[in-house]
PDB file of C-alpha atoms in Angstrom:
ATOM      1  CA  MET A  21      15.652  33.882  -0.735  1.00 52.00           C
ATOM      2  CA  TYR A  22      15.858  30.169   0.095  1.00 60.00           C
ATOM      3  CA  GLU A  23      12.156  30.079   0.954  1.00 64.00           C
ATOM      4  CA  VAL A  24      11.240  31.861  -2.286  1.00 58.00           C
ATOM      5  CA  VAL A  25      13.288  29.385  -4.314  1.00 61.00           C
ATOM      6  CA  LYS A  26      11.861  26.444  -2.392  1.00 67.00           C
ATOM      7  CA  PHE A  27       8.318  27.680  -2.988  1.00 63.00           C
ATOM      8  CA  ALA A  28       9.008  27.434  -6.712  1.00 64.00           C
ATOM      9  CA  ALA A  29      11.217  24.325  -6.636  1.00 70.00           C
ATOM     10  CA  ALA A  30       9.053  22.027  -4.518  1.00 77.00           C
ATOM     11  CA  PRO A  31       6.136  21.845  -7.017  1.00 81.00           C
ATOM     12  CA  LEU A  32       8.646  21.286  -9.837  1.00 78.00           C
ATOM     13  CA  ALA A  33      10.315  18.447  -7.934  1.00 83.00           C
ATOM     14  CA  HIS A  34       6.942  16.854  -7.165  1.00 83.00           C
ATOM     15  CA  ALA A  35       5.791  17.142 -10.775  1.00 84.00           C
ATOM     16  CA  MET A  36       9.011  15.746 -12.227  1.00 85.00           C
ATOM     17  CA  CYS A  37       9.750  13.023  -9.681  1.00 90.00           C
ATOM     18  CA  THR A  38       6.368  11.987  -8.196  1.00 92.00           C
ATOM     19  CA  PRO A  39       8.282  11.234  -4.989  1.00 94.00           C
ATOM     20  CA  HIS A  40       7.288   8.637  -2.438  1.00 95.00           C
ATOM     21  CA  ILE A  41       8.562   9.799   0.950  1.00 96.00           C
ATOM     22  CA  SER A  42       8.447   7.725   4.114  1.00 97.00           C
ATOM     23  CA  GLY A  43       9.809   8.557   7.552  1.00 97.00           C
ATOM     24  CA  ALA A  44       9.449  12.333   7.175  1.00 95.00           C
ATOM     25  CA  ALA A  45       8.114  12.431  10.731  1.00 96.00           C
ATOM     26  CA  HIS A  46      11.651  11.603  11.917  1.00 97.00           C
ATOM     27  CA  VAL A  47      12.826  15.051  10.800  1.00 97.00           C
ATOM     28  CA  PRO A  48      12.584  17.250  13.915  1.00 97.00           C
ATOM     29  CA  ARG A  49      10.389  20.314  13.646  1.00 95.00           C
ATOM     30  CA  SER A  50      13.122  22.340  15.317  1.00 96.00           C
ATOM     31  CA  GLY A  51      16.675  21.851  16.472  1.00 98.00           C
ATOM     32  CA  PRO A  52      19.736  20.370  14.780  1.00 98.00           C
ATOM     33  CA  ALA A  53      20.027  17.107  12.878  1.00 98.00           C
ATOM     34  CA  ILE A  54      22.338  15.600  10.284  1.00 98.00           C
ATOM     35  CA  LEU A  55      20.761  13.969   7.238  1.00 98.00           C
ATOM     36  CA  ALA A  56      23.204  11.309   6.011  1.00 98.00           C
ATOM     37  CA  ALA A  57      22.136  10.087   2.574  1.00 98.00           C
ATOM     38  CA  ASN A  58      23.379   7.701  -0.080  1.00 98.00           C
ATOM     39  CA  HIS A  59      24.449   9.372  -3.317  1.00 96.00           C
ATOM     40  CA  LEU A  60      23.143   8.349  -6.747  1.00 96.00           C
ATOM     41  CA  SER A  61      22.760  11.647  -8.647  1.00 91.00           C
ATOM     42  CA  VAL A  62      24.166  15.170  -8.753  1.00 84.00           C
ATOM     43  CA  LEU A  63      20.623  16.343  -7.972  1.00 85.00           C
ATOM     44  CA  ASP A  64      20.400  14.436  -4.664  1.00 89.00           C
ATOM     45  CA  SER A  65      21.437  17.466  -2.622  1.00 84.00           C
ATOM     46  CA  PHE A  66      18.815  19.574  -4.395  1.00 81.00           C
ATOM     47  CA  LEU A  67      15.899  17.145  -4.374  1.00 86.00           C
ATOM     48  CA  LEU A  68      16.038  16.251  -0.693  1.00 87.00           C
ATOM     49  CA  PRO A  69      15.934  19.864   0.572  1.00 85.00           C
ATOM     50  CA  ALA A  70      13.240  20.715  -1.989  1.00 85.00           C
ATOM     51  CA  LEU A  71      10.993  17.918  -0.739  1.00 89.00           C
ATOM     52  CA  LEU A  72      11.402  18.375   3.030  1.00 89.00           C
ATOM     53  CA  PRO A  73       9.565  21.058   5.016  1.00 86.00           C
ATOM     54  CA  ARG A  74      12.623  22.504   6.787  1.00 90.00           C
ATOM     55  CA  HIS A  75      15.629  24.339   5.397  1.00 87.00           C
ATOM     56  CA  VAL A  76      18.429  21.825   4.751  1.00 91.00           C
ATOM     57  CA  THR A  77      21.951  22.914   3.857  1.00 89.00           C
ATOM     58  CA  PHE A  78      23.888  20.303   1.889  1.00 84.00           C
ATOM     59  CA  THR A  79      27.523  20.042   0.929  1.00 77.00           C
ATOM     60  CA  ALA A  80      28.460  19.430  -2.711  1.00 67.00           C
ATOM     61  CA  LYS A  81      31.773  19.157  -4.517  1.00 65.00           C
ATOM     62  CA  ASN A  82      33.032  22.142  -6.517  1.00 62.00           C
ATOM     63  CA  GLU A  83      32.516  20.287  -9.798  1.00 63.00           C
ATOM     64  CA  TYR A  84      28.752  20.227  -9.229  1.00 60.00           C
ATOM     65  CA  PHE A  85      28.820  24.029  -9.224  1.00 59.00           C
ATOM     66  CA  ASP A  86      31.222  24.565 -12.117  1.00 62.00           C
ATOM     67  CA  GLY A  87      31.197  21.435 -14.277  1.00 59.00           C
ATOM     68  CA  ASN A  88      27.546  21.257 -15.305  1.00 59.00           C
ATOM     69  CA  PRO A  89      25.416  24.386 -15.720  1.00 62.00           C
ATOM     70  CA  VAL A  90      22.234  22.510 -14.783  1.00 57.00           C
ATOM     71  CA  SER A  91      23.612  20.997 -11.579  1.00 58.00           C
ATOM     72  CA  GLY A  92      25.359  24.288 -10.729  1.00 60.00           C
ATOM     73  CA  PHE A  93      22.085  26.146 -11.081  1.00 61.00           C
ATOM     74  CA  PHE A  94      20.277  23.735  -8.761  1.00 59.00           C
ATOM     75  CA  MET A  95      23.134  23.648  -6.229  1.00 59.00           C
ATOM     76  CA  ARG A  96      23.086  27.428  -5.913  1.00 59.00           C
ATOM     77  CA  LEU A  97      19.304  27.475  -5.648  1.00 57.00           C
ATOM     78  CA  GLY A  98      19.475  24.989  -2.816  1.00 58.00           C
ATOM     79  CA  GLY A  99      22.122  26.917  -0.899  1.00 60.00           C
ATOM     80  CA  SER A 100      24.626  24.029  -0.939  1.00 65.00           C
ATOM     81  CA  LEU A 101      28.105  24.477   0.536  1.00 66.00           C
ATOM     82  CA  PRO A 102      30.835  23.882  -2.091  1.00 65.00           C
ATOM     83  CA  ILE A 103      33.826  21.773  -1.120  1.00 65.00           C
ATOM     84  CA  ASP A 104      37.190  21.110  -2.748  1.00 62.00           C
ATOM     85  CA  ARG A 105      37.600  17.367  -2.186  1.00 59.00           C
ATOM     86  CA  GLU A 106      41.304  17.540  -3.020  1.00 64.00           C
ATOM     87  CA  SER A 107      42.069  19.894  -0.145  1.00 68.00           C
ATOM     88  CA  ALA A 108      42.114  18.620   3.445  1.00 72.00           C
ATOM     89  CA  HIS A 109      42.060  22.213   4.679  1.00 77.00           C
ATOM     90  CA  ALA A 110      38.951  22.980   2.598  1.00 76.00           C
ATOM     91  CA  ALA A 111      37.240  19.814   3.830  1.00 82.00           C
ATOM     92  CA  GLN A 112      37.862  20.760   7.452  1.00 87.00           C
ATOM     93  CA  ALA A 113      36.666  24.308   6.809  1.00 86.00           C
ATOM     94  CA  MET A 114      33.427  22.890   5.392  1.00 86.00           C
ATOM     95  CA  LEU A 115      32.980  20.677   8.461  1.00 92.00           C
ATOM     96  CA  ASP A 116      33.561  23.681  10.721  1.00 93.00           C
ATOM     97  CA  ASP A 117      30.882  25.610   8.815  1.00 90.00           C
ATOM     98  CA  ALA A 118      28.522  22.632   9.105  1.00 93.00           C
ATOM     99  CA  ALA A 119      29.158  22.372  12.853  1.00 96.00           C
ATOM    100  CA  ALA A 120      28.303  26.055  13.205  1.00 94.00           C
ATOM    101  CA  LEU A 121      25.020  25.460  11.338  1.00 93.00           C
ATOM    102  CA  LEU A 122      24.139  22.587  13.642  1.00 97.00           C
ATOM    103  CA  GLU A 123      25.013  24.565  16.742  1.00 97.00           C
ATOM    104  CA  ARG A 124      22.529  27.197  15.539  1.00 96.00           C
ATOM    105  CA  GLY A 125      19.851  24.513  15.474  1.00 97.00           C
ATOM    106  CA  GLU A 126      19.745  23.987  11.701  1.00 95.00           C
ATOM    107  CA  LEU A 127      19.613  20.884   9.502  1.00 96.00           C
ATOM    108  CA  PHE A 128      22.694  19.783   7.582  1.00 96.00           C
ATOM    109  CA  GLY A 129      22.790  17.197   4.813  1.00 95.00           C
ATOM    110  CA  ILE A 130      25.815  15.162   3.787  1.00 95.00           C
ATOM    111  CA  HIS A 131      26.636  12.235   1.506  1.00 95.00           C
ATOM    112  CA  PRO A 132      29.118  10.147   3.530  1.00 96.00           C
ATOM    113  CA  GLU A 133      30.275   8.303   0.394  1.00 96.00           C
ATOM    114  CA  GLY A 134      31.819  11.596  -0.747  1.00 91.00           C
ATOM    115  CA  THR A 135      30.964  11.069  -4.413  1.00 90.00           C
ATOM    116  CA  ARG A 136      28.214   9.496  -6.491  1.00 93.00           C
ATOM    117  CA  SER A 137      28.024   5.735  -6.586  1.00 96.00           C
ATOM    118  CA  PRO A 138      29.450   4.598  -9.944  1.00 94.00           C
ATOM    119  CA  ASP A 139      27.160   1.583 -10.187  1.00 95.00           C
ATOM    120  CA  GLY A 140      24.255   1.941  -7.768  1.00 96.00           C
ATOM    121  CA  ARG A 141      25.981   0.129  -4.915  1.00 97.00           C
ATOM    122  CA  LEU A 142      26.642   1.697  -1.504  1.00 98.00           C
ATOM    123  CA  TYR A 143      30.286   2.477  -0.805  1.00 98.00           C
ATOM    124  CA  ARG A 144      32.307   2.972   2.368  1.00 98.00           C
ATOM    125  CA  GLY A 145      31.568   6.208   4.195  1.00 98.00           C
ATOM    126  CA  LYS A 146      34.089   8.914   4.949  1.00 96.00           C
ATOM    127  CA  VAL A 147      34.388   9.913   8.588  1.00 97.00           C
ATOM    128  CA  GLY A 148      33.380  13.580   8.326  1.00 95.00           C
ATOM    129  CA  VAL A 149      29.785  12.690   9.204  1.00 97.00           C
ATOM    130  CA  ALA A 150      30.965  11.042  12.421  1.00 98.00           C
ATOM    131  CA  TRP A 151      33.174  14.030  13.271  1.00 98.00           C
ATOM    132  CA  LEU A 152      30.099  16.258  13.024  1.00 97.00           C
ATOM    133  CA  ALA A 153      27.880  13.957  15.063  1.00 98.00           C
ATOM    134  CA  LEU A 154      30.422  13.526  17.842  1.00 98.00           C
ATOM    135  CA  LYS A 155      31.529  17.162  17.834  1.00 98.00           C
ATOM    136  CA  THR A 156      28.029  18.671  18.017  1.00 98.00           C
ATOM    137  CA  GLY A 157      25.934  15.911  19.594  1.00 98.00           C
ATOM    138  CA  ALA A 158      23.361  16.329  16.815  1.00 98.00           C
ATOM    139  CA  PRO A 159      21.334  13.224  15.915  1.00 98.00           C
ATOM    140  CA  VAL A 160      21.954  11.551  12.565  1.00 98.00           C
ATOM    141  CA  LEU A 161      19.018  10.632  10.324  1.00 98.00           C
ATOM    142  CA  PRO A 162      20.000   7.909   7.827  1.00 98.00           C
ATOM    143  CA  VAL A 163      18.409   8.574   4.436  1.00 98.00           C
ATOM    144  CA  ALA A 164      17.954   6.218   1.480  1.00 98.00           C
ATOM    145  CA  LEU A 165      17.363   7.745  -1.949  1.00 98.00           C
ATOM    146  CA  ARG A 166      16.103   5.602  -4.814  1.00 97.00           C
ATOM    147  CA  GLY A 167      15.720   6.404  -8.499  1.00 96.00           C
ATOM    148  CA  THR A 168      17.355   9.833  -8.438  1.00 95.00           C
ATOM    149  CA  GLU A 169      20.013   8.671 -10.902  1.00 94.00           C
ATOM    150  CA  LYS A 170      17.231   8.337 -13.493  1.00 94.00           C
ATOM    151  CA  VAL A 171      16.234  12.009 -13.164  1.00 93.00           C
ATOM    152  CA  LEU A 172      19.642  13.220 -14.313  1.00 86.00           C
ATOM    153  CA  PRO A 173      21.621  10.253 -15.670  1.00 84.00           C
ATOM    154  CA  PHE A 174      25.394  10.438 -15.770  1.00 80.00           C
ATOM    155  CA  GLY A 175      26.520  12.608 -18.687  1.00 78.00           C
ATOM    156  CA  SER A 176      23.085  14.145 -19.208  1.00 82.00           C
ATOM    157  CA  LYS A 177      22.569  17.905 -18.980  1.00 79.00           C
ATOM    158  CA  VAL A 178      18.765  17.917 -18.974  1.00 83.00           C
ATOM    159  CA  PRO A 179      16.668  16.402 -16.149  1.00 86.00           C
ATOM    160  CA  ARG A 180      13.910  14.010 -17.138  1.00 90.00           C
ATOM    161  CA  PRO A 181      10.777  12.828 -15.319  1.00 92.00           C
ATOM    162  CA  ALA A 182      11.279   9.706 -13.207  1.00 94.00           C
ATOM    163  CA  PRO A 183       9.749   8.472  -9.953  1.00 95.00           C
ATOM    164  CA  ILE A 184      11.974   8.586  -6.870  1.00 96.00           C
ATOM    165  CA  GLY A 185      11.773   7.251  -3.338  1.00 96.00           C
ATOM    166  CA  ILE A 186      13.068   8.754  -0.103  1.00 97.00           C
ATOM    167  CA  THR A 187      13.159   6.820   3.167  1.00 98.00           C
ATOM    168  CA  ILE A 188      14.252   8.602   6.340  1.00 98.00           C
ATOM    169  CA  GLY A 189      15.262   6.467   9.288  1.00 98.00           C
ATOM    170  CA  ALA A 190      14.921   7.049  13.009  1.00 98.00           C
ATOM    171  CA  PRO A 191      17.421   9.409  14.668  1.00 98.00           C
ATOM    172  CA  MET A 192      20.726   7.882  15.718  1.00 98.00           C
ATOM    173  CA  ARG A 193      22.780   9.296  18.579  1.00 98.00           C
ATOM    174  CA  PHE A 194      26.361   8.437  19.323  1.00 98.00           C
ATOM    175  CA  GLU A 195      28.863   8.652  22.132  1.00 97.00           C
ATOM    176  CA  GLY A 196      32.594   9.006  21.702  1.00 98.00           C
ATOM    177  CA  GLU A 197      35.289  11.559  20.999  1.00 98.00           C
ATOM    178  CA  HIS A 198      35.384  13.441  17.718  1.00 97.00           C
ATOM    179  CA  THR A 199      39.183  13.494  18.051  1.00 97.00           C
ATOM    180  CA  SER A 200      39.346   9.673  18.136  1.00 98.00           C
ATOM    181  CA  ALA A 201      39.947   8.018  14.771  1.00 98.00           C
ATOM    182  CA  ARG A 202      38.538   4.755  16.134  1.00 98.00           C
ATOM    183  CA  ASP A 203      35.314   6.420  17.290  1.00 98.00           C
ATOM    184  CA  ARG A 204      34.923   8.260  13.984  1.00 98.00           C
ATOM    185  CA  ARG A 205      35.311   5.030  12.015  1.00 98.00           C
ATOM    186  CA  ARG A 206      32.931   3.105  14.280  1.00 98.00           C
ATOM    187  CA  VAL A 207      30.221   5.747  14.074  1.00 98.00           C
ATOM    188  CA  THR A 208      30.576   6.132  10.307  1.00 98.00           C
ATOM    189  CA  ASP A 209      30.265   2.384   9.785  1.00 98.00           C
ATOM    190  CA  GLU A 210      27.115   2.300  11.934  1.00 98.00           C
ATOM    191  CA  ILE A 211      25.597   5.113   9.883  1.00 98.00           C
ATOM    192  CA  MET A 212      26.409   3.393   6.593  1.00 98.00           C
ATOM    193  CA  ALA A 213      24.903   0.134   7.880  1.00 98.00           C
ATOM    194  CA  ALA A 214      21.687   2.014   8.707  1.00 98.00           C
ATOM    195  CA  ILE A 215      21.593   3.559   5.227  1.00 98.00           C
ATOM    196  CA  GLN A 216      22.154   0.127   3.683  1.00 98.00           C
ATOM    197  CA  ARG A 217      19.252  -1.372   5.641  1.00 98.00           C
ATOM    198  CA  LEU A 218      16.949   1.379   4.360  1.00 98.00           C
ATOM    199  CA  SER A 219      18.156   1.347   0.741  1.00 98.00           C
ATOM    200  CA  GLY A 220      18.722  -2.364   0.224  1.00 97.00           C
ATOM    201  CA  GLN A 221      21.854  -1.561  -1.774  1.00 98.00           C
ATOM    202  CA  GLU A 222      24.762  -3.953  -1.984  1.00 98.00           C
ATOM    203  CA  TYR A 223      27.545  -2.640   0.276  1.00 98.00           C
ATOM    204  CA  VAL A 224      31.104  -2.273  -1.005  1.00 97.00           C
ATOM    205  CA  PRO A 225      33.789  -1.923   1.728  1.00 97.00           C
ATOM    206  CA  THR A 226      35.937   0.507  -0.245  1.00 97.00           C
ATOM    207  CA  TYR A 227      35.680   4.204  -1.053  1.00 97.00           C
ATOM    208  CA  ALA A 228      33.747   5.105  -4.191  1.00 95.00           C
ATOM    209  CA  ALA A 229      36.478   7.556  -5.204  1.00 93.00           C
ATOM    210  CA  SER A 230      39.097   4.783  -4.995  1.00 94.00           C
ATOM    211  CA  TYR A 231      36.915   2.451  -7.064  1.00 94.00           C
ATOM    212  CA  LYS A 232      36.448   5.142  -9.706  1.00 93.00           C
ATOM    213  CA  ALA A 233      40.174   5.924  -9.832  1.00 93.00           C
ATOM    214  CA  SER A 234      41.156   2.276 -10.197  1.00 93.00           C
ATOM    215  CA  ASN A 235      38.632   1.821 -13.017  1.00 91.00           C
ATOM    216  CA  GLY A 236      39.415   5.031 -14.914  1.00 85.00           C
ATOM    217  CA  MET A 237      36.115   6.674 -13.996  1.00 84.00           C
ATOM    218  CA  SER A 238      35.487  10.309 -13.101  1.00 69.00           C
TER     219      SER A 238
END
């Protein structure tokens, strides 16, 4: 079903976004890898899988499935894994599912910021991406998305044509213990630094969710 949907979605994504993709050769033809991308739009976790040759499973917050019929439609088409960000148990269950995907040799996509950037800047990453990398040994591909926030602007229900850019960096491998908080933080910070180098975004050393909460944003 995924392949059928992708066959239809890829031409639509190309027509609407006229994407410029660089670094696609870094995506392995087989075997596991984690795509760690910045997060500018609710459609990020649909557009990236639609435009890459291999099946990519992304995680997306529950609100993307239930809050907006357009984003929910695209999330389901893309086979994204829903997550309840308010539940630590649900977050760990999602990571366990992602680890199982990687151990089967699949690709998994994640937005380490945990939520969309409120202002186009790059925010501090959450450590789930490092837990996955250290637990499974899968390489991490840093990914920079550009312009996706213009395809479906905040508050809009209808996508609009806009050019986007996708830059995929070289694989990163890490050593350390997934049970070590220090190792998880170190690895996450290295991944976010790689994303920042690719995207050119200003980096903010705080969580996007905390910034939104302190400024009355959703």
